[in-house]
Each structure stands twice: as C-alpha cells, then as structure tokens.
Coordinates of C-alpha atoms and ligand atoms in Angstrom, one line a residue:
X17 CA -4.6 -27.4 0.9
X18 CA -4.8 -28.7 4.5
X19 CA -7.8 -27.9 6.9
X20 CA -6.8 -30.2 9.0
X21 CA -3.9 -28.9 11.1
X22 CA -0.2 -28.9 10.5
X23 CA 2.9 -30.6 11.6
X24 CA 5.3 -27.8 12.7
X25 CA 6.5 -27.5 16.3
X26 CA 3.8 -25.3 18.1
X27 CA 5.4 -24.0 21.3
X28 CA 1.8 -22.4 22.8
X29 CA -1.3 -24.1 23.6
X30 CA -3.2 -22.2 20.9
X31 CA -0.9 -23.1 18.2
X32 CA -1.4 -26.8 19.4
X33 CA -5.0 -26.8 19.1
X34 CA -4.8 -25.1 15.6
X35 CA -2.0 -27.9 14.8
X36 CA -4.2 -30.4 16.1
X37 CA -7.3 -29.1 13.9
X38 CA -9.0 -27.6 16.8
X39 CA -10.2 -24.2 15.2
X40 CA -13.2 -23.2 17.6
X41 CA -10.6 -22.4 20.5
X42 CA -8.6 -20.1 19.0
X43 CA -9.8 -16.3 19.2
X44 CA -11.2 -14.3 16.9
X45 CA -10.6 -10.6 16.5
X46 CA -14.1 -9.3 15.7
X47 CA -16.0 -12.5 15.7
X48 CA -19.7 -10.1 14.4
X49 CA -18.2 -9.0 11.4
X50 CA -15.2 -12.0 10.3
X51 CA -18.1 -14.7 10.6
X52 CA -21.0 -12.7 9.1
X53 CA -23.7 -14.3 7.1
X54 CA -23.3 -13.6 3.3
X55 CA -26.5 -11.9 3.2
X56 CA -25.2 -9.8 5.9
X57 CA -21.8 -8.9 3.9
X58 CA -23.1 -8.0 1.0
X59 CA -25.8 -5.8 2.5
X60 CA -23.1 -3.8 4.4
X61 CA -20.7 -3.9 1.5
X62 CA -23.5 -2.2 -0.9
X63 CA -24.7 0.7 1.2
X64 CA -20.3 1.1 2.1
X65 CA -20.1 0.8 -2.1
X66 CA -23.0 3.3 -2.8
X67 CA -21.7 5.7 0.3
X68 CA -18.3 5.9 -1.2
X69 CA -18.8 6.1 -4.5
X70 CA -20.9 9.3 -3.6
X71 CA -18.4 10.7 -1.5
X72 CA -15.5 9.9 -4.6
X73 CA -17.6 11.2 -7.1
X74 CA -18.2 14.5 -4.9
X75 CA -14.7 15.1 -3.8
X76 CA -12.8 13.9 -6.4
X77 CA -12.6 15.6 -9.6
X78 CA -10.4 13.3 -11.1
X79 CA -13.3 10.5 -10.7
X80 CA -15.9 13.0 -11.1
X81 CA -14.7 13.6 -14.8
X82 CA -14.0 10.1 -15.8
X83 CA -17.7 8.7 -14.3
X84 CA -18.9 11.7 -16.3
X85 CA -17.2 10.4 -19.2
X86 CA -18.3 7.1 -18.6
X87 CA -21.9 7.9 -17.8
X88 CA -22.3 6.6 -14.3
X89 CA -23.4 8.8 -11.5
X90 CA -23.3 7.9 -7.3
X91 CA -26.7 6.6 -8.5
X92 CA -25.8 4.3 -11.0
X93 CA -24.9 1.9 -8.1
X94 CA -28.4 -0.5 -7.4
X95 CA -26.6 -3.4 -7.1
X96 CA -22.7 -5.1 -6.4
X97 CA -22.4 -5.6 -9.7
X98 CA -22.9 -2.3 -10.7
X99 CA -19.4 -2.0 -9.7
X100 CA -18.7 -2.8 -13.3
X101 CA -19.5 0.5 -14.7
X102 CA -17.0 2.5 -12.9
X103 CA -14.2 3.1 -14.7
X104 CA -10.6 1.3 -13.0
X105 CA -8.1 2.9 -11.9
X106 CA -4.6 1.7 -12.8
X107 CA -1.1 3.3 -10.8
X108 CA -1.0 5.5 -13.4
X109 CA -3.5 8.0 -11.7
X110 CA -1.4 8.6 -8.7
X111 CA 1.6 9.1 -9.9
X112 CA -0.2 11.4 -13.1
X113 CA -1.9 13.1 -9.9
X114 CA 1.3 13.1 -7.2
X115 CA 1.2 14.0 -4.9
X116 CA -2.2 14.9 -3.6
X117 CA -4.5 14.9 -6.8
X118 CA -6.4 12.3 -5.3
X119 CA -7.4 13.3 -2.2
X120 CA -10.6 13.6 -1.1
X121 CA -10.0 15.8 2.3
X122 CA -7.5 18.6 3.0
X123 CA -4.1 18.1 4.7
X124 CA -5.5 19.3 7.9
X125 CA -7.5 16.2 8.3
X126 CA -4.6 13.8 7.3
X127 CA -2.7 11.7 9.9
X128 CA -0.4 10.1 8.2
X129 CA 1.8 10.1 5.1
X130 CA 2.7 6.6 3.2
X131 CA 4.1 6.0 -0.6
X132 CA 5.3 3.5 -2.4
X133 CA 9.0 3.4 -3.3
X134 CA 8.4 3.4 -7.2
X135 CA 11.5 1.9 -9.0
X136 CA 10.5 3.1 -11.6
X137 CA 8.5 7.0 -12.0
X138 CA 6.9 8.9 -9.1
X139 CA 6.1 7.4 -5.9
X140 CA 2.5 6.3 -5.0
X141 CA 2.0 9.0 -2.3
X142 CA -1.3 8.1 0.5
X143 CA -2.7 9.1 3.3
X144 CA -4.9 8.1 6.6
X145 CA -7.3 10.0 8.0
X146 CA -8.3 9.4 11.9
X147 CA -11.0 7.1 10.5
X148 CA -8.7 5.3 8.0
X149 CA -6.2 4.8 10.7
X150 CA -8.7 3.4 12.8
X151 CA -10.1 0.7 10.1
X152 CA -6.1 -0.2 9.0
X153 CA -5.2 -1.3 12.9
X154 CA -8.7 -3.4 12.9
X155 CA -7.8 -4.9 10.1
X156 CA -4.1 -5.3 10.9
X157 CA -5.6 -6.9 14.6
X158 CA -7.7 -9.4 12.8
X159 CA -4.6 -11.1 10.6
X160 CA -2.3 -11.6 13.5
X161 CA -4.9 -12.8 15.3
X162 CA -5.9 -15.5 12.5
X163 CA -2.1 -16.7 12.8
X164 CA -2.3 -17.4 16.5
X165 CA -1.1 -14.2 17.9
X166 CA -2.6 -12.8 21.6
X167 CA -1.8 -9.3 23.2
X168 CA 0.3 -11.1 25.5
X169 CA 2.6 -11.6 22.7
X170 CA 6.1 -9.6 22.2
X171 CA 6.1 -8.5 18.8
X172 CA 9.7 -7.5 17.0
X173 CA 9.5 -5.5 13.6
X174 CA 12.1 -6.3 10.8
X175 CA 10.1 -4.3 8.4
X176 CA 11.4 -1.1 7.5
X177 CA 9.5 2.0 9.0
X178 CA 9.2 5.2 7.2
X179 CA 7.6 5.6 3.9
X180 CA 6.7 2.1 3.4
X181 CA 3.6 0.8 4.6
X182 CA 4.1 -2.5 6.2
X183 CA 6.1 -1.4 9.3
X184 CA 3.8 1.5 10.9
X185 CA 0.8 -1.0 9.7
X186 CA 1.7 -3.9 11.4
X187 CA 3.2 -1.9 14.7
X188 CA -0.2 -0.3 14.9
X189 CA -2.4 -3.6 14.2
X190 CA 0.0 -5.1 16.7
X191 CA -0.4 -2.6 19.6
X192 CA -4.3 -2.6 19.0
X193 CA -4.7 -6.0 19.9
X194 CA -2.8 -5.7 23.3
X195 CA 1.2 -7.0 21.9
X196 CA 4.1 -5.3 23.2
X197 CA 6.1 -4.1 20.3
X198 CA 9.8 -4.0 19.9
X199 CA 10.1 -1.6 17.3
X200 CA 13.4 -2.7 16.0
X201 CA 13.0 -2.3 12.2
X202 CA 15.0 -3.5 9.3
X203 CA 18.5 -4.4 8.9
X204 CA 21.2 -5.4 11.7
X205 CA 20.2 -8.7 11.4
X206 CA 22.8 -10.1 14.2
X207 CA 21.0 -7.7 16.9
X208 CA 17.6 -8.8 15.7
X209 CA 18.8 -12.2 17.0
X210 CA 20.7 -10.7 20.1
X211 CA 17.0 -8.9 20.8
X212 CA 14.9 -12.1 20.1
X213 CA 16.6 -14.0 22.7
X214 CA 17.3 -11.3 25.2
X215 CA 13.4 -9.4 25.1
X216 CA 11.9 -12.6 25.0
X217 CA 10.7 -12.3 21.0
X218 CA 7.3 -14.4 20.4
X219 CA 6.2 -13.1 16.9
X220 CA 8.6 -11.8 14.1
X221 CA 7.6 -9.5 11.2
X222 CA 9.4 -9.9 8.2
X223 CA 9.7 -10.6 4.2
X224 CA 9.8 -14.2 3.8
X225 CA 13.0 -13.7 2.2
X226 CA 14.5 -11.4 5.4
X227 CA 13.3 -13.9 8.0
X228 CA 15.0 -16.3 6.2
X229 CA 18.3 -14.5 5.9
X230 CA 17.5 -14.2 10.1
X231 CA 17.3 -17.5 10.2
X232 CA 20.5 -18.6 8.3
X233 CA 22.5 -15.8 10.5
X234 CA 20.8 -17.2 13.4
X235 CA 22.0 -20.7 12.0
X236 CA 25.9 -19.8 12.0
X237 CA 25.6 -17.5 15.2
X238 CA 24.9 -21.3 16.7
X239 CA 21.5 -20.2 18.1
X240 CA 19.2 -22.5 18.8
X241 CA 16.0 -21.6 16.8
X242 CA 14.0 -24.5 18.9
X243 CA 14.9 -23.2 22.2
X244 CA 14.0 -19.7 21.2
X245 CA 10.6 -17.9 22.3
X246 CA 10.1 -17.0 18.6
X247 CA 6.8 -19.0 18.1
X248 CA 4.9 -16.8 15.1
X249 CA 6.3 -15.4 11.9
X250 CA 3.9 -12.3 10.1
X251 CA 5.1 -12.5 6.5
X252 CA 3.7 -10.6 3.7
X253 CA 4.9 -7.5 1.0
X254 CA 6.4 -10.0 -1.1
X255 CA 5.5 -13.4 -2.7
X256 CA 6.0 -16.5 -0.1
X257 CA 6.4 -19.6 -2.1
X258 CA 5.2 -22.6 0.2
X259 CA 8.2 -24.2 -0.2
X260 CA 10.5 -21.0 1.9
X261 CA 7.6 -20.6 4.3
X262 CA 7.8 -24.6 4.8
X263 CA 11.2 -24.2 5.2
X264 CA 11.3 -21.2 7.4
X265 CA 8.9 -23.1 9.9
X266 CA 11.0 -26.0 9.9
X267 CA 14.3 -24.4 11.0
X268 CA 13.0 -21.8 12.9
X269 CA 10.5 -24.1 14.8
X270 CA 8.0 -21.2 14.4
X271 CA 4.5 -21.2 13.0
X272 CA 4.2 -18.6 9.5
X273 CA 1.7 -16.6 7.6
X274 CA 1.7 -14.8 4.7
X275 CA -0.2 -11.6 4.9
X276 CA -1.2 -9.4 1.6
X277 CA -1.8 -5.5 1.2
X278 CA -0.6 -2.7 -1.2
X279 CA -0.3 1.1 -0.8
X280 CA -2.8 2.0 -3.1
X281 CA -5.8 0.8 -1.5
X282 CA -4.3 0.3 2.3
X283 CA -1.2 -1.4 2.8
X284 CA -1.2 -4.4 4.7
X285 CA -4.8 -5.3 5.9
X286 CA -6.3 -6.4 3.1
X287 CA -6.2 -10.1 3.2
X288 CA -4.4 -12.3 6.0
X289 CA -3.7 -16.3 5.9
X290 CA -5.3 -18.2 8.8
X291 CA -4.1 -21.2 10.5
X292 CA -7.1 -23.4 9.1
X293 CA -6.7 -22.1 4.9
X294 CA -2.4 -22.1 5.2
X295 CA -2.0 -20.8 1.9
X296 CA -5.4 -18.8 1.3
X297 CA -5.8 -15.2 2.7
X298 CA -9.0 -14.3 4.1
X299 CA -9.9 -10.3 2.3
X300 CA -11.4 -8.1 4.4
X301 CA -14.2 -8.6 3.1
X302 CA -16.8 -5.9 4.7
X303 CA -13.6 -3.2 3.2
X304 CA -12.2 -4.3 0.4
X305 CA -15.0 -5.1 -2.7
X306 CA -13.0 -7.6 -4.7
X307 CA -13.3 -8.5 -8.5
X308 CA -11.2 -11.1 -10.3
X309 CA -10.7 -10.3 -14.0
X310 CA -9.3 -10.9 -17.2
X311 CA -5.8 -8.8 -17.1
X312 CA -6.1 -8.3 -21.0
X313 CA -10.0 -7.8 -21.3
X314 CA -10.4 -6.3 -18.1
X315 CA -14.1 -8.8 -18.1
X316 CA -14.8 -10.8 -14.8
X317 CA -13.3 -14.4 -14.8
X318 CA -15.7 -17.0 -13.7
X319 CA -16.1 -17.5 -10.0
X320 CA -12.9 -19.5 -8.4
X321 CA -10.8 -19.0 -11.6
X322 CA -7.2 -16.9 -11.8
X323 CA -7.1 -13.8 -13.2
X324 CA -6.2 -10.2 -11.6
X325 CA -7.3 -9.3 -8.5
X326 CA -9.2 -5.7 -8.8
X327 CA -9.9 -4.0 -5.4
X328 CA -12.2 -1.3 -4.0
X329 CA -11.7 -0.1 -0.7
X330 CA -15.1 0.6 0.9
X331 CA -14.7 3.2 3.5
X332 CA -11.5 5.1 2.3
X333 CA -11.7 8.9 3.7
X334 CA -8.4 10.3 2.7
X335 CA -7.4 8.8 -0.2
X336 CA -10.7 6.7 -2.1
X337 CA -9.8 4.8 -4.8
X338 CA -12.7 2.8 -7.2
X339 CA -11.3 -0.9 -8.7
X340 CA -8.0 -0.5 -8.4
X341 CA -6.4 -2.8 -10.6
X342 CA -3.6 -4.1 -8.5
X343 CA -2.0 -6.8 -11.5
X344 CA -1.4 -9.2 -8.9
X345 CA -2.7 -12.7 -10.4
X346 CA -4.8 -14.8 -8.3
X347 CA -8.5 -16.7 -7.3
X348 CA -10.8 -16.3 -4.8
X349 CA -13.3 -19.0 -3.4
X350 CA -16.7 -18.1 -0.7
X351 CA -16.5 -21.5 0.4
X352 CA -17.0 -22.2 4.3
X353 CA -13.0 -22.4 6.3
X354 CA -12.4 -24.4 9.1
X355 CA -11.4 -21.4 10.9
X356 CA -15.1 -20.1 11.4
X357 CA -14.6 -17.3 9.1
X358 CA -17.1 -16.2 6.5
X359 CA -14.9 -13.6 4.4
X360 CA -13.8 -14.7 1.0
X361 CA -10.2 -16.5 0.5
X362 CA -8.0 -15.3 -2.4
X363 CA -4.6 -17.6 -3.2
X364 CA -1.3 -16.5 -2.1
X365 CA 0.4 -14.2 -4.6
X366 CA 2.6 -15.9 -6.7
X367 CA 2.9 -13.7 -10.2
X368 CA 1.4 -10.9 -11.5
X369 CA 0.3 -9.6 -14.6
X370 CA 3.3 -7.2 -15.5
X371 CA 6.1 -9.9 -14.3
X372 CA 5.9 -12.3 -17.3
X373 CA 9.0 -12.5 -19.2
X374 CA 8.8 -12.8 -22.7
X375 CA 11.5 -15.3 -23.8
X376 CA 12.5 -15.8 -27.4
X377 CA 8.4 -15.8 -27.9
X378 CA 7.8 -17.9 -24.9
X379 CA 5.7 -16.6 -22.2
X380 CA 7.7 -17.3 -18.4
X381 CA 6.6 -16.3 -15.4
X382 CA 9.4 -16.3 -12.4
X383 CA 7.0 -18.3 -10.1
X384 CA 7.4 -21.5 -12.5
X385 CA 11.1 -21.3 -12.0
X386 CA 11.1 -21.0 -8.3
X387 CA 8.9 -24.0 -8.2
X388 CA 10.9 -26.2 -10.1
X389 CA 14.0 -24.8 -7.9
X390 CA 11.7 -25.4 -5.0
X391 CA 11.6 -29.5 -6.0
X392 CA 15.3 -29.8 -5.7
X393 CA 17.2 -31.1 -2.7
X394 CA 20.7 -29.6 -3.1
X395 CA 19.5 -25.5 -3.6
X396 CA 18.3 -23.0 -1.3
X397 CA 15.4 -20.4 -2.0
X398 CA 17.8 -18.1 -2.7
X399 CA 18.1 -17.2 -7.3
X400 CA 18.5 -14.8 -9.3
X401 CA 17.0 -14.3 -13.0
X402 CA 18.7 -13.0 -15.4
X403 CA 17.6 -12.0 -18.8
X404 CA 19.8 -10.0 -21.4
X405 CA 20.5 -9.8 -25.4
X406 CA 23.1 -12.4 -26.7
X407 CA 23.9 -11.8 -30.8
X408 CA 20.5 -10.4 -31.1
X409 CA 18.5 -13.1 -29.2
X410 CA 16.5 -13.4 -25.6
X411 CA 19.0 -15.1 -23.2
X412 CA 17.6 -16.4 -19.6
X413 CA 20.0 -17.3 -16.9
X414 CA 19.2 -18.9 -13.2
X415 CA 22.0 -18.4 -10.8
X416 CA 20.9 -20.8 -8.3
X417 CA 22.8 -21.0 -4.7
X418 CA 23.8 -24.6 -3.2
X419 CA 23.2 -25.5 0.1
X420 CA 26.6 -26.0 2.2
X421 CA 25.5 -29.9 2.7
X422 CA 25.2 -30.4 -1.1
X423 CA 28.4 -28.5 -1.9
X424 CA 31.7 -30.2 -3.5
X425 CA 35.1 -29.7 -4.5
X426 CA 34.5 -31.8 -8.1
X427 CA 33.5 -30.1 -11.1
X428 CA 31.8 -33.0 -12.7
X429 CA 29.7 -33.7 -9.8
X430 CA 28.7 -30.0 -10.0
X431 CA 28.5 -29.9 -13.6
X432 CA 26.3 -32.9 -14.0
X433 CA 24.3 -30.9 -11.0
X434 CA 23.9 -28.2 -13.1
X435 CA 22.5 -30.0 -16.1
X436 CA 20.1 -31.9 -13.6
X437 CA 18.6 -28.6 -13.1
X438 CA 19.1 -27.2 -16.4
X439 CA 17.0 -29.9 -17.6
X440 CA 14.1 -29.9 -15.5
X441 CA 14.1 -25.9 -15.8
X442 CA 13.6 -26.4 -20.0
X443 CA 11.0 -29.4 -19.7
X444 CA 8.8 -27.1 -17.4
X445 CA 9.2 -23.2 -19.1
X446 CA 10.1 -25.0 -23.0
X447 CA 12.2 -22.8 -23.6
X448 CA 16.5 -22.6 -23.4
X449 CA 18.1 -22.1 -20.1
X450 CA 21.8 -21.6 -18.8
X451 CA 21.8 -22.4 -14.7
X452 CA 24.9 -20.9 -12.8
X453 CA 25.5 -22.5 -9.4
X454 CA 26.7 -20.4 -6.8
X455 CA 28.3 -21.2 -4.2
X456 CA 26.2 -21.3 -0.7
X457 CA 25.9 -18.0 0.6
X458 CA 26.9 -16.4 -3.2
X459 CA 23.4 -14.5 -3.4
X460 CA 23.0 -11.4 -1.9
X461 CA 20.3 -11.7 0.7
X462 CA 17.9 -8.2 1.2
X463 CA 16.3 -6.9 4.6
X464 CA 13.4 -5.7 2.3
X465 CA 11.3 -7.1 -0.6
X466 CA 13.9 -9.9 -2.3
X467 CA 14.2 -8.5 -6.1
X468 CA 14.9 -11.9 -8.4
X469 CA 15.0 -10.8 -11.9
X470 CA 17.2 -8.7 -13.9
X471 CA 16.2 -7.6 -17.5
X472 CA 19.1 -5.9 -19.3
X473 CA 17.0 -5.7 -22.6
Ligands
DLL512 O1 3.9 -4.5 0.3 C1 2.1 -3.8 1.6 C2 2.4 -4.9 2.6 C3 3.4 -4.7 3.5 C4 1.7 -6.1 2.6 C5 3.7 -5.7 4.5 C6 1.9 -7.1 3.6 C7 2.9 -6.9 4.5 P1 3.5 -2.2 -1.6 O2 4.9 -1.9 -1.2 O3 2.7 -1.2 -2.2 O4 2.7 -2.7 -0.3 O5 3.6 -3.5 -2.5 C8 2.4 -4.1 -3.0 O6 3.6 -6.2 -3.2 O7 0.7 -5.5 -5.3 C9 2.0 -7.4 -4.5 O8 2.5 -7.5 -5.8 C10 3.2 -7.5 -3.5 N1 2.7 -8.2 -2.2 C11 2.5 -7.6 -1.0 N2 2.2 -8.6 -0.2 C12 2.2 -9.8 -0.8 C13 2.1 -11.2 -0.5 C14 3.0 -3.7 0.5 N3 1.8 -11.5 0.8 C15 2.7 -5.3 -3.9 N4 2.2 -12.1 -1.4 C16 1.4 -6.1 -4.2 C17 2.5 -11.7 -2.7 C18 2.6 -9.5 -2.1 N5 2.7 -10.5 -3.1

C-alpha cells in the first residue's frame, strides 16, 4: 500500500498534489464528521445504534419476534459491543419478506424504489425515505470527493439506471456536490466516447470491467485517451483487482477508485477509496457499524484480520436492517490515513464467502486465479471460469484472452503459452487445470457487473 502518492498522469492541480503526496490541499466533503476523534465516533455511533435498534424493534415485527426470541430488547444495547446479541440478518429475510415485509414506514413516506436483480430467487426490494435519500447523496458526496472530484466537474454515468442502485446513487451524490451530470447510462459504448469528447467528460462512472471495455473501444476508435478531459474514474459494484484498475489508469491517463455499497444496507455509500489508502475504502463510519467475522462461526475475527464484513446501517428510516451479513470477505484497520480521515478502512473486495469453488476437494477462490492471470504479460483482464462434471469428476477450465501484441499464427508458440499458464495456475490453486486461450477480443465484454464463472454442476 502506497501513502505516498502515485505515478499516473494527473491532468488537474488537485490530482497533482495528491500524486505528489500532498493530502492537506485536497477537499474534504464534511471535514467535522470524516476526521472526527474516535471518542467522538463511537459516541455518535452508540446513541445512532441504541436509537435504531429502538425504532427496528418497534416497527418491525419481523425483528421484534426474533429479538424476542433471542432475549434482547432496545435496552439490551449499553455498549458497541452489545451489537453481538442481535440476531443477523442474512438475504434470506428480504426476499422470505418481498416485497415490503421489512419496512418500517408506509409507502406514503417512501421516495424511492431500489432491488437487487437476484439471479437467483426474489429480488432484494428497498426503499429511501426523504431522510435516507438525504444521508445516501452525503455519503455519495464524500467518496467522489476523496477521489479528487470538485462540483466543477462533468460527470458521465455508464451505470445502468433503474432498479439497480449504483446509477441514481452516484447521479445524486454527484449533483449534491455541485458536478454537472450527463446522465448517459449503460451500454452504447461508441457514444459514451462520442459524449466524452464532445461534453467535455472529466469523471466516468463505471464497473471496472465496463470502463475497460470503454477504454479498448476508445483504443480502436483511435481516440486519444491522453488528450481526453476524462481525468477521474468512480469504479465500484464489482471487484477491481489492482492489476485492471492499474491498467485502466495507464491507458486511459485517468486517476481510479473503487467505491463499495450493496442494496441491502444502502447501495453505494458505504465505503469509498481515497487517493492517500489506493486500495482501502474508508466506511462511513458514523452510518454504517461494521463487524468483521468468522463466515462459518459467525464470532468476531481479531482486529485487522479477514473474515466477513457484517454491516449495520445506523440511521435507516425506510428500510432498517441489524448486522447484515453481506458475505463479502475482507479486513478493516483504525489506523491514522494520510488523507486526514479518521473513519475506518476495510480492503478492496476481492472474494466472498459464497464464491469459493470446491474443486475435486480443493478449496479455490476466483480471485487467486485472476491474480496469477494478473502476473502474466501476454493476457488481458478479460477470463472466464468454467467448472462442469467430466466422467463423474470436478473439471475447472480458464479461458483466458491474449492481448493482440502477444498474439501468433504458430501453435507451438501458443501451446507452449498455454502450458506456461497452465503451470503457474496448478502451483498456486494445487489442483488440475485446463487453460483455453482465446483469441484477443474472444470474451464477451458486459456494460454491467462482469460475471466470470460458470458452474454447470
Ligand atoms: O453493487 C452497489 C454499488 C453500486 C456499489 C455501484 C458501488 C458502486 P448490489 O448490486 O446489491 O449493490 O451488489 C452488492 O456487489 O455485496 C459485493 O459483493 C459487490 N460489490 C459492490 N461493490 C464492490 C466493490 C451494488 N467495490 C455486491 N468491490 C456486494 C468488490 C463489490 N465488490
């Protein structure tokens, strides 16, 4: 981890003096609350824990029951910790309860409808009160603001609006602070281009894995990333391996973060990278109460170690959920940023709990194999996973794409490629491996969240 600036071409004299290490100059959102003593926090964060759980336990019958059941009342809660005896709440309860079980105020008193897509099973349905709406755009202000972005910024959205949260969250964040937005949305990836150049673009919201199918399209369109106004890329709703959001700042010319949220307790909001961490997210720490525990015994992991990230939203009016167990795997460390904020920072992302593959036995986790795809020179970030039944047995194939400089004509050069990678796949996951390599381009690229695996157990 670097606190000491970075080496990416900065084209405003903010992002300079956050390259150069220069911290104190750039803005800070709401300076009082971000860069709070810890006595300070955790006093706010207990009378907003002991206030909510009051209000869930009064509104809610769902929670009422299960506290009941579990023998904590609204004044069980003395102390942080006391978090522990609520019960957790898993996705399970929104979709048993879909589409308003959960609610804690009538419809009248709702603003706004978001759910989760839900491959699988009912979607997660939520909604914002005034109130809510009002704490989601703070939030939303204070992570483009840790990556360097000012109201006089023109702001282009290549999420997808409608259900999902991450395009109304950022566009309303956005417009908060002051940006002009360009509410151009997902897909049509030529015109997002076309609309970059021509509205004078400075900050791009996006998937990793969309802003760097924008920037390959940008690439054969001949467009010259370095001469664009493009200067900041809002990432998030899916993991961002360093190695794509390196490589997406190095072609673009364009300075990244990676921003984290899910429906359940928010959407986007509730952690944001800042230019001093570069892969840590600062939570929001004075709304979100954040435990990090053991995803088979559900017990808290000592301080700074991975495990799942359990969240409780603090001032949730429409829609309160209590340690919400979100399965994505990661740690979180208090100590002091360079950036002169005091809210905790959790890790980027990379796996969670319910994403292992089980191979012939052998526990794999995707992340491990974009890593060691990430280490080698001739393929893009662009693979697939594949895992299916061969003569009764657990078969994983990588179909990994090669970049149009590394491509060739000769199968042995190819084929001795593929066993390179083959090779270093088994000595990191110890288990068998078949690598496809397809040709550059051969992976379908998405204008949403990327999907990488395929079980056909
Ligand atoms: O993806 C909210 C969001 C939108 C966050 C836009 C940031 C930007 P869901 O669709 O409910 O909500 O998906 C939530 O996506 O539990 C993680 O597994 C994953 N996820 C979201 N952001 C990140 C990230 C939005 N920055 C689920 N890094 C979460 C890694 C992420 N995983």
């Amino acid at each position: 981890m670097s606190t000491d600036g970075f080496d990416i071409m900065c084209k405003s004299a903010s992002l300079e003096a956050a390259a150069a290490g220069r911290f104190d100059v750039l803005p800070i959102y709401d300076r009082d609350t971000e860069c709070a003593s810890r006595e300070e926090l955790e006093a706010l964060q207990l009378s907003k824990l002991q206030d909510q759980v009051r209000y869930t336990y009064e509104r809610v019958p769902y929670y009422r029951e299960r506290m009941d059941a579990a023998g904590v009342g609204p004044d069980g809660i003395r102390t942080l910790e006391d978090v522990r005896l609520l019960p957790f709440t898993d996705k399970s309860a929104l979709r048993e309860t879909y589409p308003y079980g959960l609610f804690a105020v009538g419809l009248d008193e709702v603003r706004e409808i978001h759910a989760s897509s839900g491959t699988t099973g009912k979607p997660i349905v939520v909604g914002y009160t005034e109130a809510d709406m009002d704490v989601w755009s703070d939030c939303i202000a204070r992570l483009v603001q840790m990556a360097g972005v000012v109201p006089a910024d023109n702001a282009q959205m290549a999420f997808g609006y409608g259900m999902f949260t991450g395009g109304f969250g950022l566009h309303y964040g956005l417009q908060k602070l002051g940006c002009t937005m360009i509410p151009a949305g997902a897909g049509n990836t030529e015109r997002h281009i076309q609309m970059i150049e021509d509205y004078g673009t400075t900050v791009l919201i996006a998937t990793p894995s969309y802003a760097m199918h924008i920037c390959e399209v940008g690439e054969e369109m001949g467009y010259d990333w370095a001469a664009s106004p493009l200067r900041v890329g809002l990432f998030g709703g899916e993991p961002c391996p360093p190695g794509l959001k390196a490589e997406i700042e190095r072609r673009m010319h364009i300075v990244c973060t990676d921003n984290y949220g899910l429906t359940e307790v928010m959407g986007p909001g509730v952690s944001g990278e800042c230019l001093a961490s570069r892969d840590q997210q600062h939570i929001a720490e004075d709304h979100f109460l954040w435990e990090v525990v053991d995803p088979e015994t559900g017990e808290p992991v000592p301080e700074g170690e991975m495990g799942e990230l359990v969240l409780t939203p603090l001032d949730k009016q429409a829609i309160p959920v209590l340690r919400y167990r979100t399965h994505d795997l990661t740690r979180v460390t208090r100590e002091t940023c360079a950036c002169g904020r005091t809210h905790a920072r959790m890790d980027k992302v990379r796996s969670r709990s319910d994403d292992m593959l089980i191979i012939r036995g052998t526990n794999v986790f995707p992340s491990q194999i974009e890593d060691v795809l990430s280490q080698i020179d001739e393929v893009t970030p662009h693979y697939r996973i594949i895992v299916e039944t061969v003569d009764g047995m657990d078969a994983l194939t990588v179909q990994t794409e090669i970049r149009p400089e590394s491509f060739t004509d000769s199968f042995e050069e190819l084929d001795a490629m593929r066993r390179r990678i083959e090779e270093k796949l088994k000595s990191v996951l110890l288990v068998g491996v078949r690598v496809t390599l397809v040709e550059p381009g051969g992976i379908q690229r998405t204008q949403g969240k990327a999907k990488h695996v395929e079980d056909r157990r």
